[in-house]
Tab-separated table of C-alpha atoms in Angstrom:
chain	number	residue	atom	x	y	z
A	1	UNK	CA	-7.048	-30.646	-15.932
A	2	UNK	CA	-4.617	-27.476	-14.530
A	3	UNK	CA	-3.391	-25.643	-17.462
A	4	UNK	CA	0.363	-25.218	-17.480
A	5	UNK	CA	1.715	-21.293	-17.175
A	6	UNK	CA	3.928	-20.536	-19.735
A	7	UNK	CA	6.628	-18.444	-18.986
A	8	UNK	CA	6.531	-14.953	-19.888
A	9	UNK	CA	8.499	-13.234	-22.577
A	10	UNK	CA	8.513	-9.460	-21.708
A	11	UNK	CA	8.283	-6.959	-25.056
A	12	UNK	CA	10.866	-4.583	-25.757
A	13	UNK	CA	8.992	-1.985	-24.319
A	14	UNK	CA	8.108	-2.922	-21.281
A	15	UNK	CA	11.763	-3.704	-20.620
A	16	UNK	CA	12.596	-0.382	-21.124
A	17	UNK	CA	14.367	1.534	-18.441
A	18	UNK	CA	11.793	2.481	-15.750
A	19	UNK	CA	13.578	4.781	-13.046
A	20	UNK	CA	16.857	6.704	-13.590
A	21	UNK	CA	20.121	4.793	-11.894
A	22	UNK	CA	20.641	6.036	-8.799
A	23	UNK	CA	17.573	8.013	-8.469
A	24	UNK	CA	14.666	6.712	-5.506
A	25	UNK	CA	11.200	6.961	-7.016
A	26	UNK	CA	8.886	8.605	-4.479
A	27	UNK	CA	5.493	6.351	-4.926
A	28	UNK	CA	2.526	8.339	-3.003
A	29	UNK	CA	-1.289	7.696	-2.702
A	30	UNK	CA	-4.070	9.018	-4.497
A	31	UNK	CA	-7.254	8.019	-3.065
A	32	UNK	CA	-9.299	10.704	-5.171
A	33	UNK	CA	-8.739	12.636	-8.253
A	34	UNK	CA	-8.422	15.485	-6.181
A	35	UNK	CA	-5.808	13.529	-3.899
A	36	UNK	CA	-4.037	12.434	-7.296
A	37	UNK	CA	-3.505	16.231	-8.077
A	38	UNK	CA	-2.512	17.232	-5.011
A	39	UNK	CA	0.216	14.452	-5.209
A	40	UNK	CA	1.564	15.403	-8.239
A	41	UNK	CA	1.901	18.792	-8.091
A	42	UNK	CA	3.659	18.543	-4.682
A	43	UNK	CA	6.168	16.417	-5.773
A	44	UNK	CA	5.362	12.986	-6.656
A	45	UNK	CA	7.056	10.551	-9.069
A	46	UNK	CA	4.462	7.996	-9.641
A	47	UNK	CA	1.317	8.001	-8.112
A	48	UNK	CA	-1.115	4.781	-7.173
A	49	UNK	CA	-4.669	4.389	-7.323
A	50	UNK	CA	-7.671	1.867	-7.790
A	51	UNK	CA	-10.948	1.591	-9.574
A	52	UNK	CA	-14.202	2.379	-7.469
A	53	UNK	CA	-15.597	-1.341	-6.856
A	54	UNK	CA	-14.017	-4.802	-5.113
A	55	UNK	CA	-11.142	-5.061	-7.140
A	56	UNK	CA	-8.448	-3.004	-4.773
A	57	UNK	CA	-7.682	-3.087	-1.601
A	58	UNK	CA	-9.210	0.560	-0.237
A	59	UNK	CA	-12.859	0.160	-1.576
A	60	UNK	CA	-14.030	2.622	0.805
A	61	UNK	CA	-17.090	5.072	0.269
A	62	UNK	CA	-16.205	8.093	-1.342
A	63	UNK	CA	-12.563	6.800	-2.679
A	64	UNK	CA	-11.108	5.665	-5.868
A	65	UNK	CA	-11.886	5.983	-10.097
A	66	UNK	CA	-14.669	5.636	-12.158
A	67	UNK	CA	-12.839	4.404	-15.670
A	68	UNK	CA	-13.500	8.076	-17.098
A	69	UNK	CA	-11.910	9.431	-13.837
A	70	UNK	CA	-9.021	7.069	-14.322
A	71	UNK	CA	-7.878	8.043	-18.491
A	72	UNK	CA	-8.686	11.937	-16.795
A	73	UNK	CA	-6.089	11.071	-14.133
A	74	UNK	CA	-3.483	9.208	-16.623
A	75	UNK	CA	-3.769	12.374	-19.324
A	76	UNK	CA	-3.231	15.286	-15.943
A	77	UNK	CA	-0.289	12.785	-14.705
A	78	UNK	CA	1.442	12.261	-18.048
A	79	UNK	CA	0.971	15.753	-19.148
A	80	UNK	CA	3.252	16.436	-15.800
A	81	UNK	CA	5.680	13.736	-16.452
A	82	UNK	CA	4.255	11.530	-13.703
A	83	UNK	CA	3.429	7.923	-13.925
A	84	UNK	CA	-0.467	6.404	-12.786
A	85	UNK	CA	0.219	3.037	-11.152
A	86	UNK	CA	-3.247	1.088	-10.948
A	87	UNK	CA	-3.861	-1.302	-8.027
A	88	UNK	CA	-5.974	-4.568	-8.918
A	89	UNK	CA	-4.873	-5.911	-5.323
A	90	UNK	CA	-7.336	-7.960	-4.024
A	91	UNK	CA	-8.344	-11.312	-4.945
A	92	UNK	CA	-11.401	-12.847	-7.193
A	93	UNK	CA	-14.257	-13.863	-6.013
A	94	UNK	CA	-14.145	-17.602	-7.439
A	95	UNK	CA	-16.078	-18.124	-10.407
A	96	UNK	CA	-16.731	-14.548	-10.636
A	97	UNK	CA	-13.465	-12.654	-12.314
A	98	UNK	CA	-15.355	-10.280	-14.738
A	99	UNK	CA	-14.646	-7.560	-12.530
A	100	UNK	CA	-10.856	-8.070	-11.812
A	101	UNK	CA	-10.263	-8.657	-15.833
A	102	UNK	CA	-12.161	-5.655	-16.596
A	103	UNK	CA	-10.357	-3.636	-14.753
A	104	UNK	CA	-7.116	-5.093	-16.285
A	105	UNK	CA	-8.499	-3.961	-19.848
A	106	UNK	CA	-9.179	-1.073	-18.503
A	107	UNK	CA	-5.493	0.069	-17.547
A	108	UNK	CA	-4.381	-1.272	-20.749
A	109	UNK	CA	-7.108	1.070	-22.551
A	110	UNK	CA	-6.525	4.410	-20.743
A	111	UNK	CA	-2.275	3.865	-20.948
A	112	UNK	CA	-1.932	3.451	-17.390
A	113	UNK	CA	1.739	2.739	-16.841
A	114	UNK	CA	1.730	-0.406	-14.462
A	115	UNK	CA	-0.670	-3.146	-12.975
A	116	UNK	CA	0.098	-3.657	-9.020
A	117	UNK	CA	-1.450	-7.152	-8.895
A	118	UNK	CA	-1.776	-9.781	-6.084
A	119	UNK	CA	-3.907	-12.723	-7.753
A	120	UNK	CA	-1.459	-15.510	-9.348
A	121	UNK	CA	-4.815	-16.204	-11.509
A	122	UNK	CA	-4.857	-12.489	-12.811
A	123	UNK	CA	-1.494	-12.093	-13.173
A	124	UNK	CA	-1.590	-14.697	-15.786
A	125	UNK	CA	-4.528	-13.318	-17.160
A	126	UNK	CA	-2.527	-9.609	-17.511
A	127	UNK	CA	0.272	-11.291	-18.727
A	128	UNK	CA	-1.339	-13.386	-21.396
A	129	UNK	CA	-3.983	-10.187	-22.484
A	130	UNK	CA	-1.750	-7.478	-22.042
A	131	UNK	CA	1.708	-8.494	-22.756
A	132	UNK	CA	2.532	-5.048	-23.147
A	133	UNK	CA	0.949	-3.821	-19.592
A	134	UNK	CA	4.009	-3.374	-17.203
A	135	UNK	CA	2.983	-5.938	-13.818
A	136	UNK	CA	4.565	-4.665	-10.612
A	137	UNK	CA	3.441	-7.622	-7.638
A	138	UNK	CA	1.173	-6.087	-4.910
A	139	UNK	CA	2.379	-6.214	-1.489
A	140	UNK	CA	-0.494	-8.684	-0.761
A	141	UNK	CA	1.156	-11.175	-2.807
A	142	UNK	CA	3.234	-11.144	0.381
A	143	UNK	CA	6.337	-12.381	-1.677
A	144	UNK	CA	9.595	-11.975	0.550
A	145	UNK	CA	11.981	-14.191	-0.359
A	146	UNK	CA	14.016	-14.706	-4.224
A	147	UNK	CA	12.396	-18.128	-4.725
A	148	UNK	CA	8.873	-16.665	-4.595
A	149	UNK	CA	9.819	-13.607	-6.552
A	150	UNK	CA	11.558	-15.265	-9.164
A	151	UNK	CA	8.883	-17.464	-9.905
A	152	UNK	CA	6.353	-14.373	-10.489
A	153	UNK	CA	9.188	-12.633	-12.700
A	154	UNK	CA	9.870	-15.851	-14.702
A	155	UNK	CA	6.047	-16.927	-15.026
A	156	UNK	CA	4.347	-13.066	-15.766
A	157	UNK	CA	7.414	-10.418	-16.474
A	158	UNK	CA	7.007	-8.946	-13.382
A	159	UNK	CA	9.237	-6.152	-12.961
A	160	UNK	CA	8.614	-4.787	-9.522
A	161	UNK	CA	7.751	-6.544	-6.148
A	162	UNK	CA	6.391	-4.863	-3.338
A	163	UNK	CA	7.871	-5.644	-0.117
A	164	UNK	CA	5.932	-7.029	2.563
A	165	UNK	CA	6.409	-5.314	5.823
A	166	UNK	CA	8.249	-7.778	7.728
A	167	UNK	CA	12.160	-7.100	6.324
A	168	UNK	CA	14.743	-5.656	7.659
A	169	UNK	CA	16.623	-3.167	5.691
A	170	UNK	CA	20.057	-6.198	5.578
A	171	UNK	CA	17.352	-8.608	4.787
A	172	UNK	CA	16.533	-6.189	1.570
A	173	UNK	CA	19.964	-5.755	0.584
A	174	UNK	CA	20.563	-9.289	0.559
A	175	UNK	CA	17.221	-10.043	-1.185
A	176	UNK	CA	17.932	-7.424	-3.940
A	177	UNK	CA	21.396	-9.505	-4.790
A	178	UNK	CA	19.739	-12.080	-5.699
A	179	UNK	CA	16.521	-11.240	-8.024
A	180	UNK	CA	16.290	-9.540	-11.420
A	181	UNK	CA	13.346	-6.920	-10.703
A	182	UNK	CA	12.923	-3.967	-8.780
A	183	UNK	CA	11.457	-3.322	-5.092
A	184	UNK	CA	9.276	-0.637	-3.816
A	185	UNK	CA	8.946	-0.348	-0.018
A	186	UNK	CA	6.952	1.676	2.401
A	187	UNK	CA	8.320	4.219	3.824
A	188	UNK	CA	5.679	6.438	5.568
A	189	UNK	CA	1.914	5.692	6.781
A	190	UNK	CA	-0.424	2.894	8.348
A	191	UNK	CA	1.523	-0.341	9.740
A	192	UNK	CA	-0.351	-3.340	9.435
A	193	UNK	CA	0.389	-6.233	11.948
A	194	UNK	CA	-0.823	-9.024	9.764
A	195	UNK	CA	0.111	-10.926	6.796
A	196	UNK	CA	-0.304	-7.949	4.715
A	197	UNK	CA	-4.320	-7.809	4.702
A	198	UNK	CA	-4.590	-11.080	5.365
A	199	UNK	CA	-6.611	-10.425	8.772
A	200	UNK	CA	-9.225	-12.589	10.173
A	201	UNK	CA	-9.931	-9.871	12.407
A	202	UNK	CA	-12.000	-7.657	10.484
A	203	UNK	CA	-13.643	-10.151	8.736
A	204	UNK	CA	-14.893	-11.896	11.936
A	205	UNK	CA	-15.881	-9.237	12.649
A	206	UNK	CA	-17.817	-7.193	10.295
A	207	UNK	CA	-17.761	-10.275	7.731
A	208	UNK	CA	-15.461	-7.854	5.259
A	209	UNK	CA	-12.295	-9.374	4.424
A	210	UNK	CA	-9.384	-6.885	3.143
A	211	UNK	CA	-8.616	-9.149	0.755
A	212	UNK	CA	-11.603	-9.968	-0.717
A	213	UNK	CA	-13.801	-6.967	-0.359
A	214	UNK	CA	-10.894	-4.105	-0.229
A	215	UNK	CA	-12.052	-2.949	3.424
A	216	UNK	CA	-10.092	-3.241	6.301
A	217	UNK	CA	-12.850	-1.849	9.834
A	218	UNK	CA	-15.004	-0.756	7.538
A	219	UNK	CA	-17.325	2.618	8.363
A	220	UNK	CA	-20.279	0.672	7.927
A	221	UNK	CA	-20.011	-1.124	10.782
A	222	UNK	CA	-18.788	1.779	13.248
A	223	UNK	CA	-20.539	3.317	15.694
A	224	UNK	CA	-19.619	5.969	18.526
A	225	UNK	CA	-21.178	6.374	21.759
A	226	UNK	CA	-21.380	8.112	25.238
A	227	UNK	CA	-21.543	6.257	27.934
A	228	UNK	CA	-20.696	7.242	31.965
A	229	UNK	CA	-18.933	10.184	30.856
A	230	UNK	CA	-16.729	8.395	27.979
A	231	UNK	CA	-16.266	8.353	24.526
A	232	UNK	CA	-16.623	4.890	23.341
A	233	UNK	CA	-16.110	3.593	20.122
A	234	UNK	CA	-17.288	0.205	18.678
A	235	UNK	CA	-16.789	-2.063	15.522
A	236	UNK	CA	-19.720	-4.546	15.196
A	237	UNK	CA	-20.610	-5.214	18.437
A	238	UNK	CA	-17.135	-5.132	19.569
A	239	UNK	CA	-15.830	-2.570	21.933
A	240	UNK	CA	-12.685	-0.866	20.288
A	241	UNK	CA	-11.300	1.829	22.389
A	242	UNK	CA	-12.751	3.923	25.090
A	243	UNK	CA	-11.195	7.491	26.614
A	244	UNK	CA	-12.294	10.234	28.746
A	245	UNK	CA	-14.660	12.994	27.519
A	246	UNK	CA	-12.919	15.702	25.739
A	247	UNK	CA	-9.952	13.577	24.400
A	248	UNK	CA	-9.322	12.879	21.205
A	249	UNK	CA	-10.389	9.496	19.896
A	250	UNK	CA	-8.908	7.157	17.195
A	251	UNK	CA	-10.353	5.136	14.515
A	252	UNK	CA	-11.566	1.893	15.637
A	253	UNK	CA	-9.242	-0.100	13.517
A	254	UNK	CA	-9.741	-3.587	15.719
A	255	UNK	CA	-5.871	-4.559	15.458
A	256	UNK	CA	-5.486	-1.194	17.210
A	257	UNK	CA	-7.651	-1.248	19.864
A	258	UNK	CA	-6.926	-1.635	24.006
A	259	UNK	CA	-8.417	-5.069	25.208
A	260	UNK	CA	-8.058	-6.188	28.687
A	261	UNK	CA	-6.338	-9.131	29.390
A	262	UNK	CA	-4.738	-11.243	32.608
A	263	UNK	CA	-6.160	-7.952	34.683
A	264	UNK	CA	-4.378	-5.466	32.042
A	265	UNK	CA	-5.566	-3.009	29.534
A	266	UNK	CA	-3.563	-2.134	26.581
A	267	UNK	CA	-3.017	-2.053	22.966
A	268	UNK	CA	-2.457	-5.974	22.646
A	269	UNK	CA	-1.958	-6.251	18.911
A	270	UNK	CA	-0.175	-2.790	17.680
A	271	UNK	CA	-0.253	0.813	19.253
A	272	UNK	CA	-1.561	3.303	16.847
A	273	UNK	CA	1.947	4.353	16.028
A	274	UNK	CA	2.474	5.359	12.004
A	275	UNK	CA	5.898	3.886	10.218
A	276	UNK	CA	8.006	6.585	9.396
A	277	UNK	CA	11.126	4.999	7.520
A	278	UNK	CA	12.204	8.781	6.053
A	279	UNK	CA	15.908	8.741	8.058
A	280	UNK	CA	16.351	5.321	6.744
A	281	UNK	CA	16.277	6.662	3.021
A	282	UNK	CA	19.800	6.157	2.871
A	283	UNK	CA	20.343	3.048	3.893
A	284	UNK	CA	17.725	1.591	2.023
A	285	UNK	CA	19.196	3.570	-1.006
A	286	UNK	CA	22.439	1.505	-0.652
A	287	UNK	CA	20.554	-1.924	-0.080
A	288	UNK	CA	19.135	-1.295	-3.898
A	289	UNK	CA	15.664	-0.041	-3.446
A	290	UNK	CA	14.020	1.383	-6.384
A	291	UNK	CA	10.781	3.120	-4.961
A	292	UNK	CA	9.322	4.133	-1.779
A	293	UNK	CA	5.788	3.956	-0.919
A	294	UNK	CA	3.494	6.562	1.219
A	295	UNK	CA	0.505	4.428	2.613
A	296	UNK	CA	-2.786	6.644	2.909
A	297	UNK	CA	-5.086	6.323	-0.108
A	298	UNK	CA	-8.095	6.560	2.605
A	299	UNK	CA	-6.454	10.384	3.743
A	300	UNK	CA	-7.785	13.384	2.733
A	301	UNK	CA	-5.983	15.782	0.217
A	302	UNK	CA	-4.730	18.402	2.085
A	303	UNK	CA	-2.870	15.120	3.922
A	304	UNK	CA	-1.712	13.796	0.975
A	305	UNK	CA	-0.018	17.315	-0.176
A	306	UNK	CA	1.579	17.787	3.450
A	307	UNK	CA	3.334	14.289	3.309
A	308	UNK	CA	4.184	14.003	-0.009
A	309	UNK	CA	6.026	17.462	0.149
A	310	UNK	CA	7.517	15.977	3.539
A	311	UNK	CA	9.247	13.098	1.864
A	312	UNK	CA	9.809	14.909	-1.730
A	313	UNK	CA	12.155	17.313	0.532
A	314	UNK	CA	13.744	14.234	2.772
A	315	UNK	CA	14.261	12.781	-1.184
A	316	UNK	CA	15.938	16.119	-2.286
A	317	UNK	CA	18.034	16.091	1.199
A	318	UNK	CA	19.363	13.113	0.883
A	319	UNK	CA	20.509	13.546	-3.059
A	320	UNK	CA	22.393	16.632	-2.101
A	321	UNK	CA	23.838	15.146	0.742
A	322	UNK	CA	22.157	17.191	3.257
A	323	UNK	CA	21.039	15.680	6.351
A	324	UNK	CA	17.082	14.343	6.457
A	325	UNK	CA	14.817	16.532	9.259
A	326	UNK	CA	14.098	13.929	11.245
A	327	UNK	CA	10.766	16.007	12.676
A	328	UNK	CA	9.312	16.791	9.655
A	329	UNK	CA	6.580	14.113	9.655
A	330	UNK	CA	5.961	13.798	13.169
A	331	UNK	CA	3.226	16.029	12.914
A	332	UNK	CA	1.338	14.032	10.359
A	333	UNK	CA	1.987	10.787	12.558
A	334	UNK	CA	-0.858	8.810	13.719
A	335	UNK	CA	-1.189	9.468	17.586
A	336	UNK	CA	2.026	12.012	16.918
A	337	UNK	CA	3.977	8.743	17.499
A	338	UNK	CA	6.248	6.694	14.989
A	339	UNK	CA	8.244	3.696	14.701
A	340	UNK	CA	10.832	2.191	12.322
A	341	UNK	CA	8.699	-0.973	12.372
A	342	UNK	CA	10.416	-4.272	11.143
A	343	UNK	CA	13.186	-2.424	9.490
A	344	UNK	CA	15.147	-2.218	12.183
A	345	UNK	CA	13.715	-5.522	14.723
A	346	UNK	CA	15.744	-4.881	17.625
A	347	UNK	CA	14.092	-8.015	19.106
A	348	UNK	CA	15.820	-10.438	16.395
């Protein structure tokens, strides 16, 4: 028999004002306690991170919190007036949620000040545990439209969404009429070209699925080569990308790889181009956007402290009035290339 979800009454406190009126809360990575740091001390509002194991979506080697790294983090944050936001953003294995709860008691224990979950199943179990724990819904959720939304804010108290990539900035203006919670979008970094992590790619590949195991073309499975005077790169047994000797060669991220196809060789699913939303700040202001996400928790820290202080000053610009540099990231732009992405889909 399927239990019935009860709706969720929120507490008074975690209906509490969250982000000044008018103000854009600038939401940045930290992969690393070192990464956190950096963050915060060059500018950040909130900053987002995960637990070392399957439970969010950048389980890389070398990344992430142990739970005494994580109440560290929340006590330097708070002490700064800064705000830890916790991703638990991949799904359970089934029968096997001990991990994914633990780490839910865990961010009520240390005083971390919101959950970004994905899992309908955990976000009942937050919601029922922790009624206290603020919930914000993880972009892998994938929840774009106000029936979807309203049903996680009626069900669990959620009181942020996380856009998926796939909205234009009218679409978000519109969408923000007509539900009773606050969105975050991205606004600088990696642009994925699936369902939000849902890729089949990388898991038919490598057998590592974003969603479930937190790793998108994992290292594991890379491997570099020279062969005929190239630099070749492979995933699996999978040829990614190959370039002349001497150039500079990127990641093998598969969805970002040149393929041949009909007699042509390019990048068939997504050129390795970074989003870079920073001179739509305003308009995305005026469509009702609370927060704006950097992407990067897998970048190093002396990455971390360029871009946040990028977007910290395009944040100051625009609340003066001033106009936004539109160069400033460029430089920290994968392939030194960027694109507005589905904000603006000149195609529709």
């Amino acid at each position: 028999m399927t239990p019935t979800l009860a709706a969720h009454k929120p507490s008074a406190a975690s209906a509490a004002a969250w982000t000044p009126k008018g103000k854009l809360e600038l939401v940045c990575p930290a992969g690393t306690p070192a990464a956190m740091r950096a963050a915060i001390e060059a500018g950040a509002d909130s900053v987002y991170c995960g637990f070392a194991d399957d439970t969010n979506a950048r389980n890389f080697p070398g990344l992430n919190f142990s739970p005494a790294e994580m109440a560290e983090g929340i006590a330097y944050a708070h002490k700064r007036g800064v705000k830890v936001l916790i991703a638990v953003n991949t799904f359970p294995r089934a029968g096997e949620p001990a991990a994914w709860h633990r780490a839910i008691d865990t961010i009520a224990q240390c005083g971390g000040d919101a959950a970004i979950v994905a899992d309908i199943g955990l976000l009942d179990y937050a919601s029922e545990k922790h009624p206290n724990l603020r919930l914000h819904l993880s972009v892998q959720a994938a929840a774009a439209n106000p029936e979807a939304i309203g049903f996680y804010i009626e069900r669990f108290g959620v009181k942020r969404v996380v856009l998926p990539r796939v909205l234009t900035v009218s679409e978000i203006a519109t969408l923000n009429k007509e539900i009773a919670c606050e969105t975050e979008v991205f606004v600088f970094g990696g642009l994925c070209v699936m369902a939000e992590g849902r890729c089949s790619l990388s898991s038919y590949v490598t057998g590592c699925s974003p969603n479930m195991n937190g790793v998108c073309s994992p290292p594991s499975h890379v491997a570099y080569s020279q062969e005929n005077g190239n630099f070749v790169s492979r995933l699996g047994e999978f040829m990614i990308n190959t370039v002349p000797g001497g150039q500079p060669m990127p990641y093998p991220t598969l969805c970002k790889g040149r393929f041949t196809a009909n007699g042509e060789t390019s990048h068939i699913f997504e050129d390795p181009a970074s989003l870079d939303a920073s001179l739509l700040i305003p308009p995305l202001a005026e469509a009702g956007v609370t927060a704006l996400k950097i992407e990067g928790r897998q970048r190093s820290r002396s990455y971390t402290d360029a871009v946040v202080r990028a977007l910290r000053g395009a944040l100051d610009q625009h609340a003066r009035g001033l106009p936004i540099n539109a160069r400033a990231l460029m430089a920290l732009s994968e392939g030194a290339t960027t694109t507005r992405g589905a904000y603006q889909k000149t195609w529709r």
